[in-house]
mmCIF file with all atom_site columns, C-alpha atoms in Angstrom:
data_model
loop_
_atom_site.group_PDB
_atom_site.id
_atom_site.type_symbol
_atom_site.label_atom_id
_atom_site.label_alt_id
_atom_site.label_comp_id
_atom_site.label_asym_id
_atom_site.label_entity_id
_atom_site.label_seq_id
_atom_site.pdbx_PDB_ins_code
_atom_site.Cartn_x
_atom_site.Cartn_y
_atom_site.Cartn_z
_atom_site.occupancy
_atom_site.B_iso_or_equiv
_atom_site.pdbx_formal_charge
_atom_site.auth_seq_id
_atom_site.auth_comp_id
_atom_site.auth_asym_id
_atom_site.auth_atom_id
_atom_site.pdbx_PDB_model_num
ATOM 1   C CA . UNK A 1 1   ? -6.133  -6.800  -12.639 1.00 0.00 ? 1   UNK A CA 1
ATOM 2   C CA . UNK A 1 2   ? -9.757  -4.772  -13.020 1.00 0.00 ? 2   UNK A CA 1
ATOM 3   C CA . UNK A 1 3   ? -13.464 -4.585  -12.528 1.00 0.00 ? 3   UNK A CA 1
ATOM 4   C CA . UNK A 1 4   ? -14.957 -4.420  -16.313 1.00 0.00 ? 4   UNK A CA 1
ATOM 5   C CA . UNK A 1 5   ? -15.439 -0.899  -17.684 1.00 0.00 ? 5   UNK A CA 1
ATOM 6   C CA . UNK A 1 6   ? -12.000 -0.061  -16.746 1.00 0.00 ? 6   UNK A CA 1
ATOM 7   C CA . UNK A 1 7   ? -9.287  0.175   -17.624 1.00 0.00 ? 7   UNK A CA 1
ATOM 8   C CA . UNK A 1 8   ? -6.375  -2.063  -16.182 1.00 0.00 ? 8   UNK A CA 1
ATOM 9   C CA . UNK A 1 9   ? -2.728  -1.367  -15.628 1.00 0.00 ? 9   UNK A CA 1
ATOM 10  C CA . UNK A 1 10  ? -0.555  -1.211  -18.757 1.00 0.00 ? 10  UNK A CA 1
ATOM 11  C CA . UNK A 1 11  ? 2.989   1.175   -19.403 1.00 0.00 ? 11  UNK A CA 1
ATOM 12  C CA . UNK A 1 12  ? 2.195   3.766   -21.271 1.00 0.00 ? 12  UNK A CA 1
ATOM 13  C CA . UNK A 1 13  ? 4.970   7.021   -23.124 1.00 0.00 ? 13  UNK A CA 1
ATOM 14  C CA . UNK A 1 14  ? 5.170   9.758   -20.578 1.00 0.00 ? 14  UNK A CA 1
ATOM 15  C CA . UNK A 1 15  ? 7.672   12.597  -21.687 1.00 0.00 ? 15  UNK A CA 1
ATOM 16  C CA . UNK A 1 16  ? 9.432   11.021  -18.022 1.00 0.00 ? 16  UNK A CA 1
ATOM 17  C CA . UNK A 1 17  ? 10.016  8.011   -19.902 1.00 0.00 ? 17  UNK A CA 1
ATOM 18  C CA . UNK A 1 18  ? 7.545   4.784   -19.542 1.00 0.00 ? 18  UNK A CA 1
ATOM 19  C CA . UNK A 1 19  ? 5.066   5.214   -16.652 1.00 0.00 ? 19  UNK A CA 1
ATOM 20  C CA . UNK A 1 20  ? 2.336   2.585   -15.784 1.00 0.00 ? 20  UNK A CA 1
ATOM 21  C CA . UNK A 1 21  ? -1.187  4.154   -15.592 1.00 0.00 ? 21  UNK A CA 1
ATOM 22  C CA . UNK A 1 22  ? -3.936  2.598   -15.286 1.00 0.00 ? 22  UNK A CA 1
ATOM 23  C CA . UNK A 1 23  ? -8.121  4.167   -15.363 1.00 0.00 ? 23  UNK A CA 1
ATOM 24  C CA . UNK A 1 24  ? -11.810 4.105   -13.795 1.00 0.00 ? 24  UNK A CA 1
ATOM 25  C CA . UNK A 1 25  ? -15.175 4.574   -15.157 1.00 0.00 ? 25  UNK A CA 1
ATOM 26  C CA . UNK A 1 26  ? -17.565 6.671   -12.987 1.00 0.00 ? 26  UNK A CA 1
ATOM 27  C CA . UNK A 1 27  ? -18.768 3.459   -11.541 1.00 0.00 ? 27  UNK A CA 1
ATOM 28  C CA . UNK A 1 28  ? -18.152 3.696   -7.340  1.00 0.00 ? 28  UNK A CA 1
ATOM 29  C CA . UNK A 1 29  ? -16.050 0.725   -6.213  1.00 0.00 ? 29  UNK A CA 1
ATOM 30  C CA . UNK A 1 30  ? -14.118 0.023   -9.071  1.00 0.00 ? 30  UNK A CA 1
ATOM 31  C CA . UNK A 1 31  ? -11.153 -1.747  -8.781  1.00 0.00 ? 31  UNK A CA 1
ATOM 32  C CA . UNK A 1 32  ? -8.103  -1.399  -10.630 1.00 0.00 ? 32  UNK A CA 1
ATOM 33  C CA . UNK A 1 33  ? -4.808  -3.120  -9.228  1.00 0.00 ? 33  UNK A CA 1
ATOM 34  C CA . UNK A 1 34  ? -1.119  -4.568  -9.961  1.00 0.00 ? 34  UNK A CA 1
ATOM 35  C CA . UNK A 1 35  ? 1.031   -7.030  -8.593  1.00 0.00 ? 35  UNK A CA 1
ATOM 36  C CA . UNK A 1 36  ? 3.958   -9.629  -9.171  1.00 0.00 ? 36  UNK A CA 1
ATOM 37  C CA . UNK A 1 37  ? 2.818   -12.622 -10.481 1.00 0.00 ? 37  UNK A CA 1
ATOM 38  C CA . UNK A 1 38  ? 3.962   -14.856 -7.920  1.00 0.00 ? 38  UNK A CA 1
ATOM 39  C CA . UNK A 1 39  ? 4.335   -14.768 -3.443  1.00 0.00 ? 39  UNK A CA 1
ATOM 40  C CA . UNK A 1 40  ? 7.521   -14.345 -3.646  1.00 0.00 ? 40  UNK A CA 1
ATOM 41  C CA . UNK A 1 41  ? 9.229   -12.627 -1.183  1.00 0.00 ? 41  UNK A CA 1
ATOM 42  C CA . UNK A 1 42  ? 9.339   -13.242 3.002   1.00 0.00 ? 42  UNK A CA 1
ATOM 43  C CA . UNK A 1 43  ? 10.804  -11.092 5.753   1.00 0.00 ? 43  UNK A CA 1
ATOM 44  C CA . UNK A 1 44  ? 12.084  -14.377 6.411   1.00 0.00 ? 44  UNK A CA 1
ATOM 45  C CA . UNK A 1 45  ? 14.790  -14.322 3.662   1.00 0.00 ? 45  UNK A CA 1
ATOM 46  C CA . UNK A 1 46  ? 15.969  -11.453 4.758   1.00 0.00 ? 46  UNK A CA 1
ATOM 47  C CA . UNK A 1 47  ? 15.234  -7.397  5.269   1.00 0.00 ? 47  UNK A CA 1
ATOM 48  C CA . UNK A 1 48  ? 12.268  -6.673  2.937   1.00 0.00 ? 48  UNK A CA 1
ATOM 49  C CA . UNK A 1 49  ? 12.012  -3.487  1.112   1.00 0.00 ? 49  UNK A CA 1
ATOM 50  C CA . UNK A 1 50  ? 9.094   -1.841  -1.320  1.00 0.00 ? 50  UNK A CA 1
ATOM 51  C CA . UNK A 1 51  ? 9.721   1.965   -3.177  1.00 0.00 ? 51  UNK A CA 1
ATOM 52  C CA . UNK A 1 52  ? 6.817   3.055   -5.738  1.00 0.00 ? 52  UNK A CA 1
ATOM 53  C CA . UNK A 1 53  ? 5.973   6.993   -7.049  1.00 0.00 ? 53  UNK A CA 1
ATOM 54  C CA . UNK A 1 54  ? 2.291   6.912   -7.872  1.00 0.00 ? 54  UNK A CA 1
ATOM 55  C CA . UNK A 1 55  ? 0.134   10.385  -8.760  1.00 0.00 ? 55  UNK A CA 1
ATOM 56  C CA . UNK A 1 56  ? -3.988  10.493  -9.418  1.00 0.00 ? 56  UNK A CA 1
ATOM 57  C CA . UNK A 1 57  ? -3.928  12.781  -12.343 1.00 0.00 ? 57  UNK A CA 1
ATOM 58  C CA . UNK A 1 58  ? -7.754  12.589  -13.322 1.00 0.00 ? 58  UNK A CA 1
ATOM 59  C CA . UNK A 1 59  ? -10.029 12.688  -11.284 1.00 0.00 ? 59  UNK A CA 1
ATOM 60  C CA . UNK A 1 60  ? -10.673 14.218  -6.915  1.00 0.00 ? 60  UNK A CA 1
ATOM 61  C CA . UNK A 1 61  ? -9.263  12.791  -4.562  1.00 0.00 ? 61  UNK A CA 1
ATOM 62  C CA . UNK A 1 62  ? -11.754 13.384  -2.424  1.00 0.00 ? 62  UNK A CA 1
ATOM 63  C CA . UNK A 1 63  ? -13.443 10.597  -4.175  1.00 0.00 ? 63  UNK A CA 1
ATOM 64  C CA . UNK A 1 64  ? -10.098 7.576   -4.464  1.00 0.00 ? 64  UNK A CA 1
ATOM 65  C CA . UNK A 1 65  ? -9.030  5.451   -2.047  1.00 0.00 ? 65  UNK A CA 1
ATOM 66  C CA . UNK A 1 66  ? -5.289  4.084   -2.262  1.00 0.00 ? 66  UNK A CA 1
ATOM 67  C CA . UNK A 1 67  ? -3.258  0.780   -0.948  1.00 0.00 ? 67  UNK A CA 1
ATOM 68  C CA . UNK A 1 68  ? 0.007   0.532   -1.036  1.00 0.00 ? 68  UNK A CA 1
ATOM 69  C CA . UNK A 1 69  ? 1.997   -2.023  0.653   1.00 0.00 ? 69  UNK A CA 1
ATOM 70  C CA . UNK A 1 70  ? 2.906   -5.828  1.276   1.00 0.00 ? 70  UNK A CA 1
ATOM 71  C CA . UNK A 1 71  ? -0.177  -8.355  0.096   1.00 0.00 ? 71  UNK A CA 1
ATOM 72  C CA . UNK A 1 72  ? -0.507  -12.405 0.694   1.00 0.00 ? 72  UNK A CA 1
ATOM 73  C CA . UNK A 1 73  ? -2.704  -12.229 -2.717  1.00 0.00 ? 73  UNK A CA 1
ATOM 74  C CA . UNK A 1 74  ? -1.048  -11.611 -6.261  1.00 0.00 ? 74  UNK A CA 1
ATOM 75  C CA . UNK A 1 75  ? -3.994  -9.203  -6.723  1.00 0.00 ? 75  UNK A CA 1
ATOM 76  C CA . UNK A 1 76  ? -6.968  -9.596  -5.384  1.00 0.00 ? 76  UNK A CA 1
ATOM 77  C CA . UNK A 1 77  ? -8.976  -10.536 -8.653  1.00 0.00 ? 77  UNK A CA 1
ATOM 78  C CA . UNK A 1 78  ? -11.537 -6.970  -8.773  1.00 0.00 ? 78  UNK A CA 1
ATOM 79  C CA . UNK A 1 79  ? -12.657 -7.450  -5.322  1.00 0.00 ? 79  UNK A CA 1
ATOM 80  C CA . UNK A 1 80  ? -12.320 -4.909  -2.868  1.00 0.00 ? 80  UNK A CA 1
ATOM 81  C CA . UNK A 1 81  ? -9.042  -3.177  -0.967  1.00 0.00 ? 81  UNK A CA 1
ATOM 82  C CA . UNK A 1 82  ? -6.917  -5.126  0.845   1.00 0.00 ? 82  UNK A CA 1
ATOM 83  C CA . UNK A 1 83  ? -7.853  -2.914  3.565   1.00 0.00 ? 83  UNK A CA 1
ATOM 84  C CA . UNK A 1 84  ? -10.821 0.131   3.384   1.00 0.00 ? 84  UNK A CA 1
ATOM 85  C CA . UNK A 1 85  ? -10.764 3.006   6.541   1.00 0.00 ? 85  UNK A CA 1
ATOM 86  C CA . UNK A 1 86  ? -14.014 4.263   7.040   1.00 0.00 ? 86  UNK A CA 1
ATOM 87  C CA . UNK A 1 87  ? -14.448 6.353   10.193  1.00 0.00 ? 87  UNK A CA 1
ATOM 88  C CA . UNK A 1 88  ? -11.914 5.454   12.588  1.00 0.00 ? 88  UNK A CA 1
ATOM 89  C CA . UNK A 1 89  ? -12.388 1.859   11.392  1.00 0.00 ? 89  UNK A CA 1
ATOM 90  C CA . UNK A 1 90  ? -10.795 -0.305  8.933   1.00 0.00 ? 90  UNK A CA 1
ATOM 91  C CA . UNK A 1 91  ? -12.188 -3.050  7.454   1.00 0.00 ? 91  UNK A CA 1
ATOM 92  C CA . UNK A 1 92  ? -9.607  -5.655  6.192   1.00 0.00 ? 92  UNK A CA 1
ATOM 93  C CA . UNK A 1 93  ? -9.902  -7.911  3.422   1.00 0.00 ? 93  UNK A CA 1
ATOM 94  C CA . UNK A 1 94  ? -6.272  -9.941  3.050   1.00 0.00 ? 94  UNK A CA 1
ATOM 95  C CA . UNK A 1 95  ? -5.397  -12.020 5.516   1.00 0.00 ? 95  UNK A CA 1
ATOM 96  C CA . UNK A 1 96  ? -1.713  -10.775 5.720   1.00 0.00 ? 96  UNK A CA 1
ATOM 97  C CA . UNK A 1 97  ? -1.350  -6.927  4.566   1.00 0.00 ? 97  UNK A CA 1
ATOM 98  C CA . UNK A 1 98  ? 1.036   -4.046  5.504   1.00 0.00 ? 98  UNK A CA 1
ATOM 99  C CA . UNK A 1 99  ? 1.491   -0.914  3.944   1.00 0.00 ? 99  UNK A CA 1
ATOM 100 C CA . UNK A 1 100 ? -0.320  2.613   3.643   1.00 0.00 ? 100 UNK A CA 1
ATOM 101 C CA . UNK A 1 101 ? -4.117  3.392   3.606   1.00 0.00 ? 101 UNK A CA 1
ATOM 102 C CA . UNK A 1 102 ? -5.963  6.982   2.406   1.00 0.00 ? 102 UNK A CA 1
ATOM 103 C CA . UNK A 1 103 ? -9.146  6.035   2.233   1.00 0.00 ? 103 UNK A CA 1
ATOM 104 C CA . UNK A 1 104 ? -11.566 9.531   1.175   1.00 0.00 ? 104 UNK A CA 1
ATOM 105 C CA . UNK A 1 105 ? -14.446 7.312   4.104   1.00 0.00 ? 105 UNK A CA 1
ATOM 106 C CA . UNK A 1 106 ? -11.352 8.320   6.908   1.00 0.00 ? 106 UNK A CA 1
ATOM 107 C CA . UNK A 1 107 ? -12.635 10.907  9.466   1.00 0.00 ? 107 UNK A CA 1
ATOM 108 C CA . UNK A 1 108 ? -9.137  12.147  8.551   1.00 0.00 ? 108 UNK A CA 1
ATOM 109 C CA . UNK A 1 109 ? -7.902  12.480  5.082   1.00 0.00 ? 109 UNK A CA 1
ATOM 110 C CA . UNK A 1 110 ? -4.541  11.687  5.181   1.00 0.00 ? 110 UNK A CA 1
ATOM 111 C CA . UNK A 1 111 ? -1.955  8.272   4.691   1.00 0.00 ? 111 UNK A CA 1
ATOM 112 C CA . UNK A 1 112 ? -2.498  5.927   7.881   1.00 0.00 ? 112 UNK A CA 1
ATOM 113 C CA . UNK A 1 113 ? -0.429  2.487   8.026   1.00 0.00 ? 113 UNK A CA 1
ATOM 114 C CA . UNK A 1 114 ? -1.667  -0.088  8.719   1.00 0.00 ? 114 UNK A CA 1
ATOM 115 C CA . UNK A 1 115 ? -1.338  -3.714  8.817   1.00 0.00 ? 115 UNK A CA 1
ATOM 116 C CA . UNK A 1 116 ? -3.146  -7.368  9.254   1.00 0.00 ? 116 UNK A CA 1
ATOM 117 C CA . UNK A 1 117 ? -1.765  -10.997 9.995   1.00 0.00 ? 117 UNK A CA 1
ATOM 118 C CA . UNK A 1 118 ? -3.483  -14.302 9.916   1.00 0.00 ? 118 UNK A CA 1
ATOM 119 C CA . UNK A 1 119 ? -6.958  -12.502 9.460   1.00 0.00 ? 119 UNK A CA 1
ATOM 120 C CA . UNK A 1 120 ? -5.725  -10.436 12.975  1.00 0.00 ? 120 UNK A CA 1
ATOM 121 C CA . UNK A 1 121 ? -5.887  -6.389  12.657  1.00 0.00 ? 121 UNK A CA 1
ATOM 122 C CA . UNK A 1 122 ? -3.161  -4.510  14.764  1.00 0.00 ? 122 UNK A CA 1
ATOM 123 C CA . UNK A 1 123 ? -5.137  -2.955  17.653  1.00 0.00 ? 123 UNK A CA 1
ATOM 124 C CA . UNK A 1 124 ? -2.722  -0.209  17.533  1.00 0.00 ? 124 UNK A CA 1
ATOM 125 C CA . UNK A 1 125 ? -4.445  3.430   18.031  1.00 0.00 ? 125 UNK A CA 1
ATOM 126 C CA . UNK A 1 126 ? -5.802  5.166   15.127  1.00 0.00 ? 126 UNK A CA 1
ATOM 127 C CA . UNK A 1 127 ? -4.004  8.322   16.444  1.00 0.00 ? 127 UNK A CA 1
ATOM 128 C CA . UNK A 1 128 ? -0.261  6.577   15.799  1.00 0.00 ? 128 UNK A CA 1
ATOM 129 C CA . UNK A 1 129 ? -1.299  4.818   13.155  1.00 0.00 ? 129 UNK A CA 1
ATOM 130 C CA . UNK A 1 130 ? -2.061  8.494   10.931  1.00 0.00 ? 130 UNK A CA 1
ATOM 131 C CA . UNK A 1 131 ? 0.972   10.082  8.996   1.00 0.00 ? 131 UNK A CA 1
ATOM 132 C CA . UNK A 1 132 ? -1.035  13.486  9.889   1.00 0.00 ? 132 UNK A CA 1
ATOM 133 C CA . UNK A 1 133 ? -0.796  15.930  7.522   1.00 0.00 ? 133 UNK A CA 1
ATOM 134 C CA . UNK A 1 134 ? 0.420   13.681  4.054   1.00 0.00 ? 134 UNK A CA 1
ATOM 135 C CA . UNK A 1 135 ? -2.408  13.145  2.364   1.00 0.00 ? 135 UNK A CA 1
ATOM 136 C CA . UNK A 1 136 ? -2.086  12.758  -1.809  1.00 0.00 ? 136 UNK A CA 1
ATOM 137 C CA . UNK A 1 137 ? -2.486  16.287  -4.335  1.00 0.00 ? 137 UNK A CA 1
ATOM 138 C CA . UNK A 1 138 ? -4.323  15.795  -7.413  1.00 0.00 ? 138 UNK A CA 1
ATOM 139 C CA . UNK A 1 139 ? -1.995  15.660  -10.657 1.00 0.00 ? 139 UNK A CA 1
ATOM 140 C CA . UNK A 1 140 ? 0.817   15.461  -7.996  1.00 0.00 ? 140 UNK A CA 1
ATOM 141 C CA . UNK A 1 141 ? 3.542   12.627  -7.173  1.00 0.00 ? 141 UNK A CA 1
ATOM 142 C CA . UNK A 1 142 ? 3.753   10.861  -3.637  1.00 0.00 ? 142 UNK A CA 1
ATOM 143 C CA . UNK A 1 143 ? 6.387   8.424   -3.194  1.00 0.00 ? 143 UNK A CA 1
ATOM 144 C CA . UNK A 1 144 ? 5.638   5.407   -0.367  1.00 0.00 ? 144 UNK A CA 1
ATOM 145 C CA . UNK A 1 145 ? 9.013   3.451   0.993   1.00 0.00 ? 145 UNK A CA 1
ATOM 146 C CA . UNK A 1 146 ? 8.183   0.398   3.107   1.00 0.00 ? 146 UNK A CA 1
ATOM 147 C CA . UNK A 1 147 ? 10.894  -1.648  4.983   1.00 0.00 ? 147 UNK A CA 1
ATOM 148 C CA . UNK A 1 148 ? 10.450  -4.535  7.080   1.00 0.00 ? 148 UNK A CA 1
ATOM 149 C CA . UNK A 1 149 ? 12.946  -6.468  9.265   1.00 0.00 ? 149 UNK A CA 1
ATOM 150 C CA . UNK A 1 150 ? 13.218  -9.748  11.839  1.00 0.00 ? 150 UNK A CA 1
ATOM 151 C CA . UNK A 1 151 ? 14.363  -9.384  15.403  1.00 0.00 ? 151 UNK A CA 1
ATOM 152 C CA . UNK A 1 152 ? 16.203  -12.211 15.374  1.00 0.00 ? 152 UNK A CA 1
ATOM 153 C CA . UNK A 1 153 ? 14.880  -14.489 18.109  1.00 0.00 ? 153 UNK A CA 1
ATOM 154 C CA . UNK A 1 154 ? 18.085  -15.415 20.494  1.00 0.00 ? 154 UNK A CA 1
ATOM 155 C CA . UNK A 1 155 ? 17.744  -18.789 19.617  1.00 0.00 ? 155 UNK A CA 1
ATOM 156 C CA . UNK A 1 156 ? 19.481  -18.229 16.354  1.00 0.00 ? 156 UNK A CA 1
ATOM 157 C CA . UNK A 1 157 ? 22.701  -19.235 15.508  1.00 0.00 ? 157 UNK A CA 1
ATOM 158 C CA . UNK A 1 158 ? 25.132  -17.001 13.553  1.00 0.00 ? 158 UNK A CA 1
ATOM 159 C CA . UNK A 1 159 ? 24.405  -17.249 9.497   1.00 0.00 ? 159 UNK A CA 1
ATOM 160 C CA . UNK A 1 160 ? 20.317  -18.895 10.343  1.00 0.00 ? 160 UNK A CA 1
ATOM 161 C CA . UNK A 1 161 ? 17.228  -17.789 9.073   1.00 0.00 ? 161 UNK A CA 1
ATOM 162 C CA . UNK A 1 162 ? 15.670  -19.101 11.976  1.00 0.00 ? 162 UNK A CA 1
ATOM 163 C CA . UNK A 1 163 ? 11.640  -20.120 11.327  1.00 0.00 ? 163 UNK A CA 1
ATOM 164 C CA . UNK A 1 164 ? 10.263  -18.820 15.261  1.00 0.00 ? 164 UNK A CA 1
ATOM 165 C CA . UNK A 1 165 ? 10.250  -15.350 16.538  1.00 0.00 ? 165 UNK A CA 1
ATOM 166 C CA . UNK A 1 166 ? 11.862  -12.459 15.654  1.00 0.00 ? 166 UNK A CA 1
ATOM 167 C CA . UNK A 1 167 ? 8.982   -10.020 15.308  1.00 0.00 ? 167 UNK A CA 1
ATOM 168 C CA . UNK A 1 168 ? 8.940   -8.117  12.602  1.00 0.00 ? 168 UNK A CA 1
ATOM 169 C CA . UNK A 1 169 ? 9.493   -4.201  12.459  1.00 0.00 ? 169 UNK A CA 1
ATOM 170 C CA . UNK A 1 170 ? 8.134   -2.076  9.697   1.00 0.00 ? 170 UNK A CA 1
ATOM 171 C CA . UNK A 1 171 ? 9.305   1.375   8.869   1.00 0.00 ? 171 UNK A CA 1
ATOM 172 C CA . UNK A 1 172 ? 7.476   3.496   6.709   1.00 0.00 ? 172 UNK A CA 1
ATOM 173 C CA . UNK A 1 173 ? 7.367   6.604   5.370   1.00 0.00 ? 173 UNK A CA 1
ATOM 174 C CA . UNK A 1 174 ? 5.341   8.123   2.997   1.00 0.00 ? 174 UNK A CA 1
ATOM 175 C CA . UNK A 1 175 ? 6.272   11.294  0.920   1.00 0.00 ? 175 UNK A CA 1
ATOM 176 C CA . UNK A 1 176 ? 4.525   14.079  0.076   1.00 0.00 ? 176 UNK A CA 1
ATOM 177 C CA . UNK A 1 177 ? 6.056   15.511  -2.940  1.00 0.00 ? 177 UNK A CA 1
ATOM 178 C CA . UNK A 1 178 ? 3.707   18.519  -4.452  1.00 0.00 ? 178 UNK A CA 1
ATOM 179 C CA . UNK A 1 179 ? 4.908   20.286  -1.013  1.00 0.00 ? 179 UNK A CA 1
ATOM 180 C CA . UNK A 1 180 ? 7.872   18.084  0.877   1.00 0.00 ? 180 UNK A CA 1
ATOM 181 C CA . UNK A 1 181 ? 6.578   17.281  3.582   1.00 0.00 ? 181 UNK A CA 1
ATOM 182 C CA . UNK A 1 182 ? 7.101   13.638  4.796   1.00 0.00 ? 182 UNK A CA 1
ATOM 183 C CA . UNK A 1 183 ? 6.147   11.027  7.441   1.00 0.00 ? 183 UNK A CA 1
ATOM 184 C CA . UNK A 1 184 ? 7.344   8.010   8.800   1.00 0.00 ? 184 UNK A CA 1
ATOM 185 C CA . UNK A 1 185 ? 5.992   5.726   11.012  1.00 0.00 ? 185 UNK A CA 1
ATOM 186 C CA . UNK A 1 186 ? 7.993   2.883   12.586  1.00 0.00 ? 186 UNK A CA 1
ATOM 187 C CA . UNK A 1 187 ? 6.265   -0.298  14.075  1.00 0.00 ? 187 UNK A CA 1
ATOM 188 C CA . UNK A 1 188 ? 6.812   -3.554  15.705  1.00 0.00 ? 188 UNK A CA 1
ATOM 189 C CA . UNK A 1 189 ? 4.251   -5.761  13.667  1.00 0.00 ? 189 UNK A CA 1
ATOM 190 C CA . UNK A 1 190 ? 2.320   -8.933  14.364  1.00 0.00 ? 190 UNK A CA 1
ATOM 191 C CA . UNK A 1 191 ? 3.407   -9.687  10.921  1.00 0.00 ? 191 UNK A CA 1
ATOM 192 C CA . UNK A 1 192 ? 4.793   -13.520 10.864  1.00 0.00 ? 192 UNK A CA 1
ATOM 193 C CA . UNK A 1 193 ? 8.109   -13.712 9.189   1.00 0.00 ? 193 UNK A CA 1
ATOM 194 C CA . UNK A 1 194 ? 7.898   -16.446 6.704   1.00 0.00 ? 194 UNK A CA 1
ATOM 195 C CA . UNK A 1 195 ? 4.528   -15.022 5.014   1.00 0.00 ? 195 UNK A CA 1
ATOM 196 C CA . UNK A 1 196 ? 4.574   -14.635 1.544   1.00 0.00 ? 196 UNK A CA 1
ATOM 197 C CA . UNK A 1 197 ? 3.992   -11.877 0.258   1.00 0.00 ? 197 UNK A CA 1
ATOM 198 C CA . UNK A 1 198 ? 4.174   -9.373  -3.094  1.00 0.00 ? 198 UNK A CA 1
ATOM 199 C CA . UNK A 1 199 ? 4.340   -5.729  -3.822  1.00 0.00 ? 199 UNK A CA 1
ATOM 200 C CA . UNK A 1 200 ? 0.509   -4.423  -4.345  1.00 0.00 ? 200 UNK A CA 1
ATOM 201 C CA . UNK A 1 201 ? -0.955  -0.818  -5.721  1.00 0.00 ? 201 UNK A CA 1
ATOM 202 C CA . UNK A 1 202 ? -5.060  -0.505  -5.626  1.00 0.00 ? 202 UNK A CA 1
ATOM 203 C CA . UNK A 1 203 ? -6.378  1.693   -6.324  1.00 0.00 ? 203 UNK A CA 1
ATOM 204 C CA . UNK A 1 204 ? -10.422 1.857   -5.835  1.00 0.00 ? 204 UNK A CA 1
ATOM 205 C CA . UNK A 1 205 ? -13.021 4.509   -7.213  1.00 0.00 ? 205 UNK A CA 1
ATOM 206 C CA . UNK A 1 206 ? -14.907 5.707   -3.920  1.00 0.00 ? 206 UNK A CA 1
ATOM 207 C CA . UNK A 1 207 ? -17.519 7.985   -5.817  1.00 0.00 ? 207 UNK A CA 1
ATOM 208 C CA . UNK A 1 208 ? -19.360 8.183   -9.397  1.00 0.00 ? 208 UNK A CA 1
ATOM 209 C CA . UNK A 1 209 ? -16.584 9.714   -10.843 1.00 0.00 ? 209 UNK A CA 1
ATOM 210 C CA . UNK A 1 210 ? -13.485 8.552   -13.717 1.00 0.00 ? 210 UNK A CA 1
ATOM 211 C CA . UNK A 1 211 ? -10.281 8.595   -11.975 1.00 0.00 ? 211 UNK A CA 1
ATOM 212 C CA . UNK A 1 212 ? -6.105  8.152   -13.543 1.00 0.00 ? 212 UNK A CA 1
ATOM 213 C CA . UNK A 1 213 ? -4.071  6.695   -11.871 1.00 0.00 ? 213 UNK A CA 1
ATOM 214 C CA . UNK A 1 214 ? -0.270  6.350   -12.956 1.00 0.00 ? 214 UNK A CA 1
ATOM 215 C CA . UNK A 1 215 ? 3.278   4.818   -11.026 1.00 0.00 ? 215 UNK A CA 1
ATOM 216 C CA . UNK A 1 216 ? 6.438   6.104   -11.582 1.00 0.00 ? 216 UNK A CA 1
ATOM 217 C CA . UNK A 1 217 ? 8.512   2.917   -10.809 1.00 0.00 ? 217 UNK A CA 1
ATOM 218 C CA . UNK A 1 218 ? 7.553   -0.083  -8.402  1.00 0.00 ? 218 UNK A CA 1
ATOM 219 C CA . UNK A 1 219 ? 11.829  -0.559  -6.542  1.00 0.00 ? 219 UNK A CA 1
#
């Protein structure tokens, strides 16, 4: 999906092979996004993982906001990002979401981990959510890995998935490929085990600058 005047994500040819590419115009707060067409995954079904490689190839990092994670909406339909960060204050626009946020409006221009469950934002301190020293670099690839698993509740019999209890544990890694720097965070979250989710990548222009975003793969 994309706001009017933008170029929605689509497959393009590249010397490395096929990429998925999208672009905004110069309108502030314009958004482009990509997600699976069904809410088809949950931690209830077992270990849930997502890996991707993304690059902002045109524009300015100082006006590029990104969300990469698991969302409870297939697409936000050109509304705002699932999660935004201004100063040290997060604003969530999804009922359930978990992943990484980069927002140039933040006090610290690093990636931050974040999650929201049933419209309740995590109360984890922002200093603990911050991926210190790891941020996107213009025209350089960065990688994101998100792994969700569930600690089984004590009442579940062997071989059964269970329907309650068992906190969702998230391990989130961001790799800044241009420097080799990486950061990993691990949290016991409040995400429901049975929440149905889709992989989701969204980009929003936070300035009057046209941007191009490329995705090497989503696994």
